[in-house]
XYZ file of C-alpha atoms in Angstrom:
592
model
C -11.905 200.472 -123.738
C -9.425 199.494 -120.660
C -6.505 199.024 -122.601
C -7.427 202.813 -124.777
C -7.852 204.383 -120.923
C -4.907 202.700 -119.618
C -2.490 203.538 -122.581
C -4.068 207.177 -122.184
C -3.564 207.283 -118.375
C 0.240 205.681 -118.517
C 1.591 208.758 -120.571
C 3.652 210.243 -118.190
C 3.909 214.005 -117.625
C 7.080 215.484 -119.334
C 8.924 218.166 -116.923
C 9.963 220.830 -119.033
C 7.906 219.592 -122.200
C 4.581 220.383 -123.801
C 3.369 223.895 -124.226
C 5.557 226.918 -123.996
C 5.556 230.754 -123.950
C 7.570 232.488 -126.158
C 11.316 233.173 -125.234
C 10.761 236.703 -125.317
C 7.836 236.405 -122.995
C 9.623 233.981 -120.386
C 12.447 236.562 -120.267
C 10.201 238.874 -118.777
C 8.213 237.061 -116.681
C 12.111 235.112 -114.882
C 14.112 238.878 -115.558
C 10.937 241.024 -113.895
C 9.306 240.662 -110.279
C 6.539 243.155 -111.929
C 6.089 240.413 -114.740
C 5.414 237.304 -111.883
C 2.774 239.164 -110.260
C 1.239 239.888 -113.535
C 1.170 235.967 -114.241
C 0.068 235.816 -110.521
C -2.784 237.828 -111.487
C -3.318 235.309 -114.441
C -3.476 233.004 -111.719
C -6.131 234.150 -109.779
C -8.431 234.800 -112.547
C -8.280 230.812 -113.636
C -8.304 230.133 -109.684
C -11.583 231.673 -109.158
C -13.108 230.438 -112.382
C -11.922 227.030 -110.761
C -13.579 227.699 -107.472
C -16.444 229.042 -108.914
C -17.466 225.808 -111.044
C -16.580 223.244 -108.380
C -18.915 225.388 -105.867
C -21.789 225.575 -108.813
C -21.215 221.804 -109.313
C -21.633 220.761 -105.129
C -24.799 223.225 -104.495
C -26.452 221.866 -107.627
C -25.550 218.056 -105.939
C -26.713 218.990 -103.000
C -30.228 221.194 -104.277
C -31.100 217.763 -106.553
C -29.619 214.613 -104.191
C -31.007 215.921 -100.667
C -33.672 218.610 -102.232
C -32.807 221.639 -100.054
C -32.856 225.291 -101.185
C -29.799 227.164 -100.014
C -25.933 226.411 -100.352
C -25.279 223.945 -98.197
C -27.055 220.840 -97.029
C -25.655 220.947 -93.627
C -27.634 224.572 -92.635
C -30.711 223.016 -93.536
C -33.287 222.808 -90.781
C -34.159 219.251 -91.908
C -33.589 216.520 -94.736
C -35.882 213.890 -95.926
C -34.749 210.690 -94.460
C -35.293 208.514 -97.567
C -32.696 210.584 -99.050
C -30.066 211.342 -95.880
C -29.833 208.182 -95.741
C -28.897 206.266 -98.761
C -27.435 209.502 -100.194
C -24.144 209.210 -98.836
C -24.161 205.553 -99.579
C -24.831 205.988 -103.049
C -21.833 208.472 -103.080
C -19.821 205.521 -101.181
C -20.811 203.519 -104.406
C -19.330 205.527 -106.606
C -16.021 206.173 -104.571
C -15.693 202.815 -104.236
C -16.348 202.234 -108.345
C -13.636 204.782 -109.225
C -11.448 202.985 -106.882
C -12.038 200.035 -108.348
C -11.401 201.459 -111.781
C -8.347 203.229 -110.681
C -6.955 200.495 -108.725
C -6.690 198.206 -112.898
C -5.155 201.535 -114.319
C -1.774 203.144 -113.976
C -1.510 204.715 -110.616
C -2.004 208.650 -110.885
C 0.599 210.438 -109.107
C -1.258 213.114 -106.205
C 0.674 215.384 -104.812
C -0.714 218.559 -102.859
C 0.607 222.078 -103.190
C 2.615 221.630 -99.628
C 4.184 218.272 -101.085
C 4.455 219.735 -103.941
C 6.644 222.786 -102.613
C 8.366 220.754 -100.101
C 10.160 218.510 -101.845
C 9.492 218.476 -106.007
C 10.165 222.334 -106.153
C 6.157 223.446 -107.102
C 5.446 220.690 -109.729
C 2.076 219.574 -109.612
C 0.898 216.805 -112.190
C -2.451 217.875 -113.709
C -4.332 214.269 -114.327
C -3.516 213.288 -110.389
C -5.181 217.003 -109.522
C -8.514 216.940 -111.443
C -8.519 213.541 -109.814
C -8.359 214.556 -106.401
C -10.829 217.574 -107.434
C -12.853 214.828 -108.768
C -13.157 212.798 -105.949
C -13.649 215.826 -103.148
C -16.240 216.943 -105.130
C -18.066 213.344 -105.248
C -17.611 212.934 -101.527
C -18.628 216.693 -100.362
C -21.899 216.661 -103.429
C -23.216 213.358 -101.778
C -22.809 214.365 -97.966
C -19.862 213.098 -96.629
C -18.639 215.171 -93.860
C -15.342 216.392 -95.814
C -14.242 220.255 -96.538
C -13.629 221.229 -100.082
C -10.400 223.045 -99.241
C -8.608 220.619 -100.461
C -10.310 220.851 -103.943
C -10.184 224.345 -104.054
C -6.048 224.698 -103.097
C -5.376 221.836 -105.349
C -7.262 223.231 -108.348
C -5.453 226.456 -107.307
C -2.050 225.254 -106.682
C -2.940 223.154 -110.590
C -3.114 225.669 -112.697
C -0.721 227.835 -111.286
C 2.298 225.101 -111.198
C 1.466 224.486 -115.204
C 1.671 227.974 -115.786
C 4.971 228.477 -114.165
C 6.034 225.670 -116.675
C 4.671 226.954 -119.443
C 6.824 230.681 -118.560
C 9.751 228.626 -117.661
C 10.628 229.904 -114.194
C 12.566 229.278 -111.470
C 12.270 226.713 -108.819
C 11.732 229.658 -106.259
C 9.456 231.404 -108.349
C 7.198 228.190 -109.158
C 7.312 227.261 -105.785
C 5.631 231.300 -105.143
C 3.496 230.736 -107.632
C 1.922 227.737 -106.282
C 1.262 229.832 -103.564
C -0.750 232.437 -105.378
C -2.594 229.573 -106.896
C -3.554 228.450 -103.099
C -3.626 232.149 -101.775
C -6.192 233.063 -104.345
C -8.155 229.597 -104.321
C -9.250 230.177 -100.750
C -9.552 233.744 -100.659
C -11.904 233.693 -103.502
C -13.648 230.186 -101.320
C -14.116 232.454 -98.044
C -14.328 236.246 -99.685
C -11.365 236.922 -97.369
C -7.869 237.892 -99.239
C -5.838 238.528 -95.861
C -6.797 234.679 -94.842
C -5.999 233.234 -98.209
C -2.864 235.204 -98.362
C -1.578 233.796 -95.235
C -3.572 230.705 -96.000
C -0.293 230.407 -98.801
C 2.802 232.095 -96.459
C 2.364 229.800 -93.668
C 1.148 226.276 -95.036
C 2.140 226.576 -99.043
C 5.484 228.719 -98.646
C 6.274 228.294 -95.375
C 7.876 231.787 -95.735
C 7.467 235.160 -95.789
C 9.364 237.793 -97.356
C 9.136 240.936 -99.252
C 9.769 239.231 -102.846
C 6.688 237.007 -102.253
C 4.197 239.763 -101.135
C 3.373 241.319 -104.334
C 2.369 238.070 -106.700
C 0.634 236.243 -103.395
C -1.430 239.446 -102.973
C -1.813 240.504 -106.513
C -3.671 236.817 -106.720
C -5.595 236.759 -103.343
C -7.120 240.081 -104.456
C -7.663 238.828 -108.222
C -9.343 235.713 -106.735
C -11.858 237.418 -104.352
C -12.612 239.964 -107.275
C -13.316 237.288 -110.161
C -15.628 235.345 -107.409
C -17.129 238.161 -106.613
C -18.331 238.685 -109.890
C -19.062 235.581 -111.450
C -20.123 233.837 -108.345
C -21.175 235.951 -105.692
C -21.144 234.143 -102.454
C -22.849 235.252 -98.209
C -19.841 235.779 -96.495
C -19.477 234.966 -92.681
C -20.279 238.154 -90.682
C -20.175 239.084 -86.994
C -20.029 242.061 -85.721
C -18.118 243.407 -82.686
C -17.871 246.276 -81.401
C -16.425 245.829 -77.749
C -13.399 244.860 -76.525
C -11.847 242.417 -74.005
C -10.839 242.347 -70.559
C -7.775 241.267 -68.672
C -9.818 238.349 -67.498
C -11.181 237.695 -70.439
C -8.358 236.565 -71.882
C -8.423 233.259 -69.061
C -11.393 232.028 -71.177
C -9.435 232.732 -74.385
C -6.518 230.811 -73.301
C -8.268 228.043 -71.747
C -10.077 227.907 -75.324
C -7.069 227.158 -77.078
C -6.086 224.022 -75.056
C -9.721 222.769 -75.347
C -9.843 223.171 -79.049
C -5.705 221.760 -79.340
C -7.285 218.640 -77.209
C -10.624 217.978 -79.537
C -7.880 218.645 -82.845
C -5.889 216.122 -81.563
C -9.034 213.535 -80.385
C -10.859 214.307 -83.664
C -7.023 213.385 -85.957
C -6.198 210.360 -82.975
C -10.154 208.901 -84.307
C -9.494 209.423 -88.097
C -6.138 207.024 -87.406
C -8.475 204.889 -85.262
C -11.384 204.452 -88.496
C -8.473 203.540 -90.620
C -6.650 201.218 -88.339
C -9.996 199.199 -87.778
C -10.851 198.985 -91.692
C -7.162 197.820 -91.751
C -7.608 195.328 -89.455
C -11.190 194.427 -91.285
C -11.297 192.490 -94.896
C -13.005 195.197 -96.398
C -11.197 196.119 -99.475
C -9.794 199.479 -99.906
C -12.134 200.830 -102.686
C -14.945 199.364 -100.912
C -14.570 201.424 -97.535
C -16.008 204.630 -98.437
C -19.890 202.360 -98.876
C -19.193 201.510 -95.350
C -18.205 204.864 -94.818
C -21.184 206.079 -96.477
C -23.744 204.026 -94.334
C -22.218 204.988 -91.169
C -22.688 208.593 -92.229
C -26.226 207.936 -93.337
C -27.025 206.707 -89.862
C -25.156 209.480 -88.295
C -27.043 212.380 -91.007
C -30.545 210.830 -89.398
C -29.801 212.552 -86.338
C -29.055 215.975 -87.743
C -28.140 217.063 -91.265
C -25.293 219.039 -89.546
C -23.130 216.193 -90.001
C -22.964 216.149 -93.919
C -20.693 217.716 -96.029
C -18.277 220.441 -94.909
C -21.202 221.978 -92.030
C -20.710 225.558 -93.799
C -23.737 226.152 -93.781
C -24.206 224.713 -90.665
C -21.773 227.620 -89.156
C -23.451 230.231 -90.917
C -27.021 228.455 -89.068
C -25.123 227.405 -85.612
C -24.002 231.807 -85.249
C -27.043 232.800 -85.027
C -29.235 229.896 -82.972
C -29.376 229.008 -79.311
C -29.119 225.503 -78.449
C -28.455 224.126 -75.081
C -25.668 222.110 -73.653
C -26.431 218.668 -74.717
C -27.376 219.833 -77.938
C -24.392 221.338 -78.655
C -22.542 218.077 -77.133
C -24.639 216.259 -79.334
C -23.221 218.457 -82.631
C -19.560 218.457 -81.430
C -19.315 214.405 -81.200
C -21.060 213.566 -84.579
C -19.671 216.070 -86.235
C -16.519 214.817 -85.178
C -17.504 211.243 -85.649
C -18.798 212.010 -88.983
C -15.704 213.927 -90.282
C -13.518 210.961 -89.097
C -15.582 208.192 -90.347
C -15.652 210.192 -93.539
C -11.814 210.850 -93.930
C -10.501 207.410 -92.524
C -13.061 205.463 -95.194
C -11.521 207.020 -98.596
C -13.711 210.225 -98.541
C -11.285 212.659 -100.351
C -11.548 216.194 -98.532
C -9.783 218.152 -95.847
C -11.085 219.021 -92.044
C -10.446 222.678 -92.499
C -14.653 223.268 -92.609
C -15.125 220.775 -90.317
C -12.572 222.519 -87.224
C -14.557 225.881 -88.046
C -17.799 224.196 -87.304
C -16.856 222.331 -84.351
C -14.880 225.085 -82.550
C -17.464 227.260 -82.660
C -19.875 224.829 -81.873
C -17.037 224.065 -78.859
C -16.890 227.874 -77.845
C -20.439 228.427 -77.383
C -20.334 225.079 -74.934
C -18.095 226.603 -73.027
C -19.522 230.415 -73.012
C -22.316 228.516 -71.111
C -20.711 226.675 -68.827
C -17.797 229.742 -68.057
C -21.604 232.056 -67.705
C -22.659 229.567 -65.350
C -19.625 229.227 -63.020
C -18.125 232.791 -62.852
C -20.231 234.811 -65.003
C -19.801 236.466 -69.093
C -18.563 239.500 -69.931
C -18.900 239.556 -73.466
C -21.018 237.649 -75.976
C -20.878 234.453 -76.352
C -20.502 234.421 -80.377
C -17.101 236.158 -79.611
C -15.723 232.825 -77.721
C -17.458 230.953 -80.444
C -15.266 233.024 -83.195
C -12.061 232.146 -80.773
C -12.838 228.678 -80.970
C -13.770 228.881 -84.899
C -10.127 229.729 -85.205
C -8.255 228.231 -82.413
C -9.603 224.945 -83.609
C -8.789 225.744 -87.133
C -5.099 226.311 -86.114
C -4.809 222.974 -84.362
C -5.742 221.127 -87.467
C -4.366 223.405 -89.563
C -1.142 224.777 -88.058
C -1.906 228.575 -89.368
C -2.190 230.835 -86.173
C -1.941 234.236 -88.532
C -4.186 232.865 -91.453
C -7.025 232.372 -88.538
C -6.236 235.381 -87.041
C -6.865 237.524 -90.456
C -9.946 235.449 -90.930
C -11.351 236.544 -87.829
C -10.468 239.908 -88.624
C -11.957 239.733 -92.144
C -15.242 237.922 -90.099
C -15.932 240.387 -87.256
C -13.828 243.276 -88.566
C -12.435 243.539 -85.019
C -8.633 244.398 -83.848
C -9.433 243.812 -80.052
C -11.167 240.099 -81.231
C -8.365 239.709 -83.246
C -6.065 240.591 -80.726
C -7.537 237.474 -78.645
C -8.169 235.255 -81.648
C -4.338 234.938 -82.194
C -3.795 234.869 -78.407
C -5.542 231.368 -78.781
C -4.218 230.434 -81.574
C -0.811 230.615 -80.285
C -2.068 228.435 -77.223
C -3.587 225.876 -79.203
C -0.763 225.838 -81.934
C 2.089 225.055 -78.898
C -0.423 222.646 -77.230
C -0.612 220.707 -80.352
C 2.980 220.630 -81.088
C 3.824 219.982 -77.506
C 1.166 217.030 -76.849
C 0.564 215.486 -80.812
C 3.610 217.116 -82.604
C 2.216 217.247 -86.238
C -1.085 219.516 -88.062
C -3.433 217.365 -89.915
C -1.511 217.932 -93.043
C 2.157 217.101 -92.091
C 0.266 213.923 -89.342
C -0.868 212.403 -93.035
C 2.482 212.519 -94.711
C 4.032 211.273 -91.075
C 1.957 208.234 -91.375
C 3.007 208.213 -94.969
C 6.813 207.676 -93.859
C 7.627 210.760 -94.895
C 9.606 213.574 -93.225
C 7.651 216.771 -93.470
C 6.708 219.243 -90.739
C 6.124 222.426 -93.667
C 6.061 223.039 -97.130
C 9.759 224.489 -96.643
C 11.932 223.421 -99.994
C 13.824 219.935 -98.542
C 13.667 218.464 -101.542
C 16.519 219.861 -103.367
C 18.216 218.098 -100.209
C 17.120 214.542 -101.769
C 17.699 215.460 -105.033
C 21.538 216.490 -103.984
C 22.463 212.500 -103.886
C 25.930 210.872 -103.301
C 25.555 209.580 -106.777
C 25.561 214.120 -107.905
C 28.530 214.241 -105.271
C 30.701 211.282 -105.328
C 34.343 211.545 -108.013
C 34.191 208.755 -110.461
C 37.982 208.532 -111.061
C 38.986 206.416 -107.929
C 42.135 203.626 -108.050
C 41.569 200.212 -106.326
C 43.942 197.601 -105.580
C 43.802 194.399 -105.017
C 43.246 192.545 -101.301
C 46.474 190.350 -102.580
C 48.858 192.730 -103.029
C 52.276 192.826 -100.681
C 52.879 196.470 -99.094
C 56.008 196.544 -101.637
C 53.739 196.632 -104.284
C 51.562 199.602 -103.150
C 54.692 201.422 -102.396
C 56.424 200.964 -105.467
C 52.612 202.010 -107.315
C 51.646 204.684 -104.215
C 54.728 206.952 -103.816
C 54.473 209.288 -100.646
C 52.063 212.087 -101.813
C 50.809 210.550 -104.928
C 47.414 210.138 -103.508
C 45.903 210.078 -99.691
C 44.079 207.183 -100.054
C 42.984 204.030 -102.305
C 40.594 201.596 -102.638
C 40.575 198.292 -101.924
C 38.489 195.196 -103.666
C 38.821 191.203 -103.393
C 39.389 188.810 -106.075
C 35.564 189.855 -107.675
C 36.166 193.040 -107.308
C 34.027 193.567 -104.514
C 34.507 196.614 -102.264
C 37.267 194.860 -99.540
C 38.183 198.325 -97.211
C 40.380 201.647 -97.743
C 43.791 201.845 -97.361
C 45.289 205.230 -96.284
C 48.732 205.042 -98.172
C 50.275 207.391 -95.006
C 49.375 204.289 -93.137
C 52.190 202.286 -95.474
C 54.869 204.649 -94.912
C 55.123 204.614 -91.097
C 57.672 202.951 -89.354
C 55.192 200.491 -87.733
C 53.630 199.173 -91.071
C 57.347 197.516 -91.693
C 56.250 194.373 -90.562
C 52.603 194.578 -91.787
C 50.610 193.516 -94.669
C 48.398 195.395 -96.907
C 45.309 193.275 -95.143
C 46.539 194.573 -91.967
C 46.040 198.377 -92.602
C 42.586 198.261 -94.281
C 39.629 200.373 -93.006
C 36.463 201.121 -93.436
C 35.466 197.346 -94.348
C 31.896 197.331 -94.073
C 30.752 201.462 -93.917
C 30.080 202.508 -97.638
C 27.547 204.719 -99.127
C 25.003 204.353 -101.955
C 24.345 206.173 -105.002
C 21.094 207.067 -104.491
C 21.614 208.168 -100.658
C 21.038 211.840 -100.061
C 22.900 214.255 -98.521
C 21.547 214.340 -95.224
C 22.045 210.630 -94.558
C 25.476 210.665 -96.194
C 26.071 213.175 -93.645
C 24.985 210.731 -90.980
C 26.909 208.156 -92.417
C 30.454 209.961 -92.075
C 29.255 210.459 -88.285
C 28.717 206.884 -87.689
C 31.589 205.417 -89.437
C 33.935 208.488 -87.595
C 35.418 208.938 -90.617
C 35.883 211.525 -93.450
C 36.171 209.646 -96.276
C 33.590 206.613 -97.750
C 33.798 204.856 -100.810
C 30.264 204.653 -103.134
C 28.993 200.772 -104.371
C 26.298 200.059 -106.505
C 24.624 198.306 -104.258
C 24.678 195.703 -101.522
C 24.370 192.926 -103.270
C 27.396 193.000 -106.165
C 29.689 195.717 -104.324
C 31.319 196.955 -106.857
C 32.983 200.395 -106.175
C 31.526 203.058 -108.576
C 33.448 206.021 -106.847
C 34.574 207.909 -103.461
C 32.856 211.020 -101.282
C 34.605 213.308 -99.056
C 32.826 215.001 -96.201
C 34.333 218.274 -96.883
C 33.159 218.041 -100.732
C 29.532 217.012 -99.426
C 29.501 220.105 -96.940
C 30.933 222.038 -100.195
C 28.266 221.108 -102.568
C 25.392 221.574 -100.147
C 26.762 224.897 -99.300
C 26.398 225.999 -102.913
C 22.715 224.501 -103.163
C 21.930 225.972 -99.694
C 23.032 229.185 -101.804
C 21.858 229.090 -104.790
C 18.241 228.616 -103.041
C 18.546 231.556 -101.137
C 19.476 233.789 -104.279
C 16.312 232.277 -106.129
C 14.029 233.333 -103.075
C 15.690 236.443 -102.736
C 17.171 236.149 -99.564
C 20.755 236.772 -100.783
């Protein structure tokens, strides 16, 4: 059965392969901007159907594992005990079995919709995806304190990336059409197009322009449409009808660096959990039963703490809880979510920094009442922290802002939400530098503050750039020689190589013609003896490699170890080709 699985598993995805539309069809869909938002609306459809069944499968998890009526275990005034508690352990059980089980097969290749855009142009393998769905389902169904955004863009971003194989289109357009699939996966999740919209132009895109618009829309609205009717879901709503003072905007701002500072505590303790289980001899697939205990013990207290705390925010809007009870929420909440990441959970802390910033702004409404007195409600500050939080883990100040403008219906509130937003967004850049998402791949080694398209930058390698047709001499020769085989103008420079024909130096042959090299060997007027470049380096650090060496010429080896010269790079040809790229990327987004 292992070897079947693993033979199954080890096919690798074909780019470009597989299933295709016809050639009249494609034409349309790469010659038409009318045609993509079509297919965009495609894309929304299967979206919703997508969010749709993963929310069906999590309520009926959580209606049969911790026996509550509603949609979400967290809003429920109370859970059993015998089953808060061993719940999440049991769901720890099976993370840790399909970790086990993964860890004997083929690894799967996951990479999200920002990855995804950032640097392989919008493709999105499938069998990684419905694992990742898989596995935030798993950990959200059995209680651990994870969001199922991530499932929901993912199974979004899925679909829409195979489609835009299937049609053929260009690495612009796939990259827009991952964004629809995002756009309309959490539009159709929160019944808000605006926020899922944005949701894609600042965290999937990581642009906005006119060409984009029409197929990110066209699927936000598709999305919320299908889910309203297949799925119908109770929508966050508070109304406000006021509006806010000069001074009121103190509180607002001083809400944005409180909910920057718990962002940044809440991501500092998820690298904390996972630096101590580092440090431990627990095995990988075997954190998330820790994980699950700890959350068990944590879900005894209050069943606020399991899964994403939706319903939880829905519950925490409308009741009044004092001070410590609301400290009490904020740190195991916070606890929870970390434990829950940092242990091999899969989900995202988008549902989480909702919960707790609301949670936080309500804190503070009493304490601000206390000192100097409140002008306005105090479920206003707790919709300003909702978002302001969200924005520090996210980094989305506009998607936040639309949400709370989809919530409360409100330009005034919305006026102030982005206010804090703004705050809390430079705070966190300022103080921690990264959003959750782009922190993860930092830790990851990898170089990504946005889903902007870098990675035709690392596919643009010396090896693409580099002229094969290079002439070496040998270390031995006399200058006479390379006169009498480099005339004056022939060439401006060759290549040198030893007796193996390892890479020895460059030899500029104007260097052999002046009056001082009469006296010189060929030895003598070598450079460059030790500064060459590799095939596989990209642009960028070739770039950084003429810098260091001072020099605007470098010859390419095959390697370290053997040396041998495979060809020769100029720095103006390398600012040439990246040029064109840089252009041709701009035409395919429409910017040119």
């Amino acid at each position: 059965m292992f070897q079947s699985l693993k033979a199954k598993l080890s096919l690798p995805e074909k780019q470009g392969t597989g299933i295709r539309a016809p050639a009249w069809l494609r034409a349309f869909v790469r010659g038409d901007e009318i045609w993509l938002a079509v297919l965009a609306a495609g894309i929304g459809i299967l979206a919703a159907c997508f969010v749709a069944a993963i929310v069906t499968a999590v309520q009926s998890l959580h209606h049969v594992l911790f026996a509550v009526e509603g949609h979400d275990v967290s809003g429920a005034a109370a859970v059993d005990p015998w089953r808060a508690m061993p719940v999440p352990v049991v769901g720890g059980c099976l993370m840790a079995g399909l970790g086990w089980l993964l860890a004997r097969l083929p690894r799967l290749s996951i990479i999200d919709p920002v990855e995804a855009n950032a640097l392989h142009g919008g493709r999105i393998p499938i069998h990684g995806s419905l694992l990742l769905v898989l596995q935030t389902m798993l950990s959200n169904g059995f209680g651990a304190s994870v969001g199922m955004e991530a499932g929901y863009a993912q199974a979004g971003a899925m679909v829409a990336s195979k489609l835009g194989r299937i049609f053929h289109v260009r690495r612009g357009d796939l990259r827009t059409l991952v964004g629809c699939g995002t756009a309309a996966a959490i539009a159709a999740a929160f019944d808000a197009p605006l926020t899922g919209a944005f949701y894609a132009f600042e965290l999937v895109i990581a642009s906005y322009s006119i060409s984009t618009l029409a197929p990110v829309g066209v699927a936000a609205m598709t999305g919320v449409g299908v889910m309203r009717l297949i799925l119908p879901q109770p929508s966050l709503q508070v109304g406000f009808a006021g509006s806010l003072g000069a001074a009121d905007y103190a509180l607002v701002c001083l809400m944005g660096v409180l909910c920057a500072l718990l962002g940044i505590a809440m991501m500092r303790t998820v690298a904390l959990v996972e630096a101590v289980f580092n440090r431990s001899r627990v095995p990988v697939w075997a954190r998330p039963v820790v994980g699950g205990c700890c959350i068990g013990l944590l879900a005894l207290a209050t069943p606020a703490v399991l899964s994403s705390g939706h319903g939880a925010l829905h519950v925490g809007f409308n009741a009044y809880y004092t001070a410590p009870a609301l400290l009490a929420l904020i740190g195991l909440k916070a606890l929870a979510s970390a434990i829950s990441i940092g242990s091999g959970f899969r989900g995202g802390l988008f549902f989480a920094s909702l919960f707790l910033g609301a949670m936080l702004g309500k804190l503070v409404a009493i304490g601000w009442m206390l000192a100097v007195g409140l002008t306005i409600p105090a479920v206003v500050i707790g919709i300003v922290g909702m978002c302001a939080m969200a924005t520090a883990v996210l980094g989305a100040p506009l998607t936040m802002a639309f949400l709370a403008l989809e919530v409360t219906g409100s330009l005034p509130l919305t006026i102030a939400v982005l206010a804090a937003a703004v705050v809390s967004s430079i705070t966190v850049r300022r103080v921690f530098g990264y959003s959750f998402a782009t922190w993860r791949f930092h830790l990851r080694g990898e170089s990504i503050r946005s889903a902007a398209d870098i990675g035709w930058i690392r596919d643009l390698t010396v090896g693409r750039m580099m002229r094969k047709d290079v002439r070496t001499v040998r270390d031995d020769q006399t200058l006479a020689q390379f006169r009498r085989n480099f005339p004056l103008g022939a060439t401006q420079r060759v290549i040198v190589v030893d007796h193996a024909d390892r890479y020895a130096g460059i030899v500029f042959v104007s260097d052999a013609y002046r009056e001082t090299a009469e006296t010189a060997e060929l030895a003598d007027l070598i450079r460059l003896k030790t500064e060459v470049l590799l095939p596989n380096v990209n642009i960028r650090e070739a770039m950084k490699s003429f810098a260091t060496a001072e020099s605007d010429v470098l010859a390419v080896v095959d390697g370290t170890e053997r040396m041998r010269v495979i060809g020769l790079l100029t720095e103006q040809h390398a600012l040439k080709r990246y040029n064109e790229e840089l252009d041709g990327r701009l035409r395919e987004g429409g910017l040119l």
